[in-house]
Tab-separated table of C-alpha atoms in Angstrom:
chain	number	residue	atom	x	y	z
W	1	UNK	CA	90.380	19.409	131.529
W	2	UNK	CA	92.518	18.687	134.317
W	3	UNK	CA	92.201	17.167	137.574
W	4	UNK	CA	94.059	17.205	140.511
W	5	UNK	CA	93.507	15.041	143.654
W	6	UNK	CA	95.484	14.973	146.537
W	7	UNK	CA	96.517	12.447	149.400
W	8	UNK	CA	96.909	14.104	152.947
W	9	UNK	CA	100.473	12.805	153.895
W	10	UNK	CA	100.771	13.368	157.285
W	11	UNK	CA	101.092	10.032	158.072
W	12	UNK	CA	99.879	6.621	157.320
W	13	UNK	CA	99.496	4.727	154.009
W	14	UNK	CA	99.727	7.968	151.440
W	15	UNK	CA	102.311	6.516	149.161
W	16	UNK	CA	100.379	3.640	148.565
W	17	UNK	CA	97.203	5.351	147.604
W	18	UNK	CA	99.488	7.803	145.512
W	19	UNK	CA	100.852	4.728	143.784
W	20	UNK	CA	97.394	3.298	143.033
W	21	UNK	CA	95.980	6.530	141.894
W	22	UNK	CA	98.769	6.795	139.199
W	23	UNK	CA	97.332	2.955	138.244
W	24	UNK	CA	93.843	4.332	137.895
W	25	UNK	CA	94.789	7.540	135.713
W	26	UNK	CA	96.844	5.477	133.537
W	27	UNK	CA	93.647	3.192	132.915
W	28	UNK	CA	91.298	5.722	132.915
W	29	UNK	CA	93.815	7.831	130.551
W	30	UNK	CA	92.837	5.287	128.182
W	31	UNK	CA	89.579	5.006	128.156
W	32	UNK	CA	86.780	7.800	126.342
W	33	UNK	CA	85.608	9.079	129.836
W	34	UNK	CA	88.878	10.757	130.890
W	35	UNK	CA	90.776	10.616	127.601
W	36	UNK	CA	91.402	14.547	127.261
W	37	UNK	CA	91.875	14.395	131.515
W	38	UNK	CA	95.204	15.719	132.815
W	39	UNK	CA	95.969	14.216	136.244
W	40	UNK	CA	97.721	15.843	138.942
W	41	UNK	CA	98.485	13.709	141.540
W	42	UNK	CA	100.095	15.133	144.512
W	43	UNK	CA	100.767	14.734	148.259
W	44	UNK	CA	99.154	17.572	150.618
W	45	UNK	CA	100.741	18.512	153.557
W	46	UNK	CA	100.146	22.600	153.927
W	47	UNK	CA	96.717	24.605	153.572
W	48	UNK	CA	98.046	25.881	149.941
W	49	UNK	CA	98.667	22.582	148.935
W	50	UNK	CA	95.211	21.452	149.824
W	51	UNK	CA	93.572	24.574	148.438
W	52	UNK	CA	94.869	23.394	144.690
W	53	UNK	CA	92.992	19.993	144.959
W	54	UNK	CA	89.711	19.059	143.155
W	55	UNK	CA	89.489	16.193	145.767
W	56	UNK	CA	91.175	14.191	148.507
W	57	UNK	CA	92.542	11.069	150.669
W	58	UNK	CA	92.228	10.421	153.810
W	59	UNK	CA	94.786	7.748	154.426
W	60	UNK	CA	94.763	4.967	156.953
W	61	UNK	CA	97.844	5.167	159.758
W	62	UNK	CA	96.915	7.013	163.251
W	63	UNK	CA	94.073	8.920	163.021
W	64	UNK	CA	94.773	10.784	166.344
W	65	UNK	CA	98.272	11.920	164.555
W	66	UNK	CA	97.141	12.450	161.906
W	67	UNK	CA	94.331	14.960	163.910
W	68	UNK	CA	96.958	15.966	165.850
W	69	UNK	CA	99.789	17.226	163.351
W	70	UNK	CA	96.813	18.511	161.221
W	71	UNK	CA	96.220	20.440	164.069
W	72	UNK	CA	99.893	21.785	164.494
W	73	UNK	CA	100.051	22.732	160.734
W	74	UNK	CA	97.120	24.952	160.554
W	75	UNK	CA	95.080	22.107	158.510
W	76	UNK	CA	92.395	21.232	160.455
W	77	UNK	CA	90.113	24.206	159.599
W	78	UNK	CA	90.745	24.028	156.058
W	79	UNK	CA	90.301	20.286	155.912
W	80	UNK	CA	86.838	21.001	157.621
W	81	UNK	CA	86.069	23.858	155.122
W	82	UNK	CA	87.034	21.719	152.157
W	83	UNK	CA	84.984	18.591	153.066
W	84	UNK	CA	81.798	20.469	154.094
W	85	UNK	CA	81.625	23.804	153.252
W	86	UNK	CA	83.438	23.411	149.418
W	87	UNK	CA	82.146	20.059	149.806
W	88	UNK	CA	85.155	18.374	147.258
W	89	UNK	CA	85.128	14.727	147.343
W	90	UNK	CA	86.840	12.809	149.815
W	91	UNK	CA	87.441	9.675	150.412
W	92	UNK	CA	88.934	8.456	153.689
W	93	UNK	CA	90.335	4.518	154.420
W	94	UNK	CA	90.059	3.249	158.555
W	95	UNK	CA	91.816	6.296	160.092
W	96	UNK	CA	90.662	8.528	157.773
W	97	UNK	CA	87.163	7.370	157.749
W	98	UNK	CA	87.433	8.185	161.987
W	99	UNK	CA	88.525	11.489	160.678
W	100	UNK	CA	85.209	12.495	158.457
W	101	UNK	CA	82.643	10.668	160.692
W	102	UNK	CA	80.708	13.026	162.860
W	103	UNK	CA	80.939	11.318	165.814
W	104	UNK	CA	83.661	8.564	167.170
W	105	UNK	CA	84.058	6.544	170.508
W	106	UNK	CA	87.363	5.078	171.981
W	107	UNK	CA	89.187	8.087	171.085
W	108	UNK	CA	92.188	8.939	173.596
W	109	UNK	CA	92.033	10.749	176.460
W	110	UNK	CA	91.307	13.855	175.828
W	111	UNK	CA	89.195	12.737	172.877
W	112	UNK	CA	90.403	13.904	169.195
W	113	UNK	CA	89.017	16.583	166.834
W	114	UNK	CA	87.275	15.517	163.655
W	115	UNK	CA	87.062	16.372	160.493
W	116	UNK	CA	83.414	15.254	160.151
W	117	UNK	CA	81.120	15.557	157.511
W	118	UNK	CA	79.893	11.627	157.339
W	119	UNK	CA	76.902	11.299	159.802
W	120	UNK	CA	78.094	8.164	160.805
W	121	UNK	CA	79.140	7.188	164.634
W	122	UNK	CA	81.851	4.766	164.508
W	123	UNK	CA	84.303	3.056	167.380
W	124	UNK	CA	87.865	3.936	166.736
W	125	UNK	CA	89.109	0.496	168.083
W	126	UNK	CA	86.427	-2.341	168.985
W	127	UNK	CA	88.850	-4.785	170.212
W	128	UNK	CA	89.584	-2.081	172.593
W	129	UNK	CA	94.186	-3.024	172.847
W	130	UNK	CA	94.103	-5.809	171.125
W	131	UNK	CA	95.535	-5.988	167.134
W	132	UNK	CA	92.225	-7.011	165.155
W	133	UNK	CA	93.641	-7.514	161.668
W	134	UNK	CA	92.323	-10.044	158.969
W	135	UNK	CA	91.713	-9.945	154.660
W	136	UNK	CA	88.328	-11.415	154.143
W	137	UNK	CA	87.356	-11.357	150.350
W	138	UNK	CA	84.255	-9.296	149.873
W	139	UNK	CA	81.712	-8.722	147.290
W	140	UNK	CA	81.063	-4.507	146.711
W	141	UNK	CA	78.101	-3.575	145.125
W	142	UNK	CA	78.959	-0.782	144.083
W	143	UNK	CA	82.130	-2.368	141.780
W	144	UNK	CA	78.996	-4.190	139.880
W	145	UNK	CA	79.975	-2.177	136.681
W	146	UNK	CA	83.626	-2.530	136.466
W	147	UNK	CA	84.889	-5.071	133.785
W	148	UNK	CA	86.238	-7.585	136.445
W	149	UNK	CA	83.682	-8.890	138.545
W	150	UNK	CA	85.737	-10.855	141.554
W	151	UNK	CA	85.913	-10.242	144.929
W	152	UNK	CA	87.724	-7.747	146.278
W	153	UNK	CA	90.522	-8.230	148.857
W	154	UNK	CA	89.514	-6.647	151.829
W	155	UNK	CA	92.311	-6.352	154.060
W	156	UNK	CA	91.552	-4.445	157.663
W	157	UNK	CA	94.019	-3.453	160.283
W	158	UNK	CA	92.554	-2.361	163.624
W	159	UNK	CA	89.610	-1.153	161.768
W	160	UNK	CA	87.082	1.057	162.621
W	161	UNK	CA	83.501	-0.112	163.424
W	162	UNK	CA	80.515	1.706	162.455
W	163	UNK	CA	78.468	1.847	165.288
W	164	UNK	CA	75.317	3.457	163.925
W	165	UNK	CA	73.935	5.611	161.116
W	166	UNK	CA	73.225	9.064	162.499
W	167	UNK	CA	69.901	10.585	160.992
W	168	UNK	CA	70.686	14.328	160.910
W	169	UNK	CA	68.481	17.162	160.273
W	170	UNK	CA	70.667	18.989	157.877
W	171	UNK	CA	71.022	19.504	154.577
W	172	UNK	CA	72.789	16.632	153.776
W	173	UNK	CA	71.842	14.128	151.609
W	174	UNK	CA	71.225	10.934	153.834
W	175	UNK	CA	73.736	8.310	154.213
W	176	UNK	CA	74.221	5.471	152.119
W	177	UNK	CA	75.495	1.774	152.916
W	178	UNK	CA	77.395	0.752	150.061
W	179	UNK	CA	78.783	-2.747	151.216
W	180	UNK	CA	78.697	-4.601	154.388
W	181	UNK	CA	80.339	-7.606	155.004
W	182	UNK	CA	78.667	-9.780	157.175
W	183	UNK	CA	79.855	-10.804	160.823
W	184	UNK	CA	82.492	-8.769	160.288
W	185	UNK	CA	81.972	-7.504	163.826
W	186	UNK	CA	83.272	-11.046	165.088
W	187	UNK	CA	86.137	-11.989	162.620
W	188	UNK	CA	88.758	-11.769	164.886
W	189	UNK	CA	87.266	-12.845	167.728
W	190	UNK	CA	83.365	-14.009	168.422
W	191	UNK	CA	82.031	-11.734	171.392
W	192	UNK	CA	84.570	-9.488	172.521
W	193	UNK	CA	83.939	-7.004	170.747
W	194	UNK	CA	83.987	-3.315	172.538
W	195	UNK	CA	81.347	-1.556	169.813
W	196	UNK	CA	77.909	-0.900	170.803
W	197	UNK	CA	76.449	-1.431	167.315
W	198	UNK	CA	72.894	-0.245	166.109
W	199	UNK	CA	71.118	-2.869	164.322
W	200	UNK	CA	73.475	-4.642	161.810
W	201	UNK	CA	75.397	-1.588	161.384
W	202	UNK	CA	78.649	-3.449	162.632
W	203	UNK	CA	79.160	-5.092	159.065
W	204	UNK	CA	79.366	-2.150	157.258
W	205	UNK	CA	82.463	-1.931	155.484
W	206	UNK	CA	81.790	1.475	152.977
W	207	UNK	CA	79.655	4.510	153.123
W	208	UNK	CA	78.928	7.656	151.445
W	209	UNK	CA	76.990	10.596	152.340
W	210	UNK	CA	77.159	13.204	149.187
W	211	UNK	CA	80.808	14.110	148.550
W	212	UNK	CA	81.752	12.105	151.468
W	213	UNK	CA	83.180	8.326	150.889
W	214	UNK	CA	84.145	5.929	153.732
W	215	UNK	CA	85.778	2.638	153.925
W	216	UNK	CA	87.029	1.242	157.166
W	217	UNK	CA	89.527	-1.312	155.100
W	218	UNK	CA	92.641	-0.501	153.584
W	219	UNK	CA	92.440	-0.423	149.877
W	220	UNK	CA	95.751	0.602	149.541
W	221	UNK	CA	97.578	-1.914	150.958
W	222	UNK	CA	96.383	-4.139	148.149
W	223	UNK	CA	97.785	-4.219	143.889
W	224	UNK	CA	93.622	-3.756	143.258
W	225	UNK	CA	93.156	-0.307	141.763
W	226	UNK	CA	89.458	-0.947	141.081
W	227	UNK	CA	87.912	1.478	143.774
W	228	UNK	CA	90.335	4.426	142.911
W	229	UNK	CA	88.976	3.838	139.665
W	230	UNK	CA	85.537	3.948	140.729
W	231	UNK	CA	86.066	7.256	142.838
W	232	UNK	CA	88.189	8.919	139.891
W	233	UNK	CA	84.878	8.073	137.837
W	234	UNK	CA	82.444	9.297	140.400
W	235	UNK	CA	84.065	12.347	140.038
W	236	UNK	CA	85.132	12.705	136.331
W	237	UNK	CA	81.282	11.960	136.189
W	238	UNK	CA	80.183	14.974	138.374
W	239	UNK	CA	82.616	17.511	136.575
């Protein structure tokens, strides 16, 4: 069979994710599961280059450029069409986790369309100008299977908070917390934070809703290929 996931390269981190997707192919090349899989790994940037994809990522970078020169290049509509009408799995990191949430606060004037799809409310930037960035090693639940059990190195960058977990009365299936990472509302900075967080829905960290996967860290920016590997399995799985 083959397989062919893109990365939306507007702007923002899509080489790296390219580069760690060819990691996790290789591996997964060699392994029973995907053995007689032919990847096709490719960078999308028009509606015909999105329309050949199995699946997709959402980079991190701007998410209001990103929005924006989706926008200008006649993407937005088939982005939206793809995640929850085709509903193709997707998987967006900090701006592009912004991008599938429903609903986002802090957005620029003039606010910014979304992708949605992820019934999730998140802030787009909690420390409202300031540059929140930290790595914080973190445990992820849903890794448990993978041969190497150690932490993984969570690195965020102006990260996205989720503020709360929207119930909706759709068809969806309902959201699930996959990892938090606790207090990670305060790691920068202890009470100054902008979000106005439901519960202890600030330390979420990853979050699925059917096809839909969100991480507000950067995965990318990192040599660990172990949740590309993960998704490329989810998805090998579902074919």
């Amino acid at each position: 069979m083959s397989l062919t996931v893109g990365v939306l390269a507007l702007q923002g981190g899509f080489s790296e994710h390219l580069h760690l997707l060819h990691v996790a192919a290789q591996h997964l090349s060699s392994t029973e599961l995907a053995s007689t899989t032919a990847f096709s790994l490719i960078e999308v940037r028009t509606p015909e280059q999105l329309a050949s994809c199995d699946a997709l990522i959402i980079p991190g970078g701007e998410s209001t450029t990103i929005s924006f020169v989706a926008a200008q290049s006649g993407l937005l509509e088939p982005l939206r069409d793809f995640v929850k009408v085709q509903k193709r799995p997707v998987w967006g990191t900090c701006a592009g986790l912004i991008l599938l949430s429903d609903e986002a606060n802090a957005t620029k004037k003039g606010g910014q369309e979304l992708i949605g799809g992820l019934g999730v409310r998140v802030h787009r930037n909690h420390f409202g100008r300031q540059i929140e960035s930290f790595e914080s090693n973190m445990d992820l639940p849903f890794l448990s299977g993978e041969p190497d059990p150690s932490p993984f190195p969570g690195v965020f960058i102006r990260a996205p908070v989720v503020e709360e977990v929207l119930h909706t009365d759709d068809s969806r299936p309902r959201v699930q917390v996959l990892a938090k990472l606790p207090g990670r509302l305060d790691k920068m900075r202890a009470g100054v934070s902008q979000a106005n967080t439901k519960d202890d829905s600030g330390d979420i960290v990853a979050v699925r809703q059917g096809n839909v996967l969100g991480t507000s860290f950067h995965p990318e920016l990192t040599k660990d290929a172990r949740i590309h590997v993960w998704w490329l399995k989810q998805i090998l799985n579902k074919e």
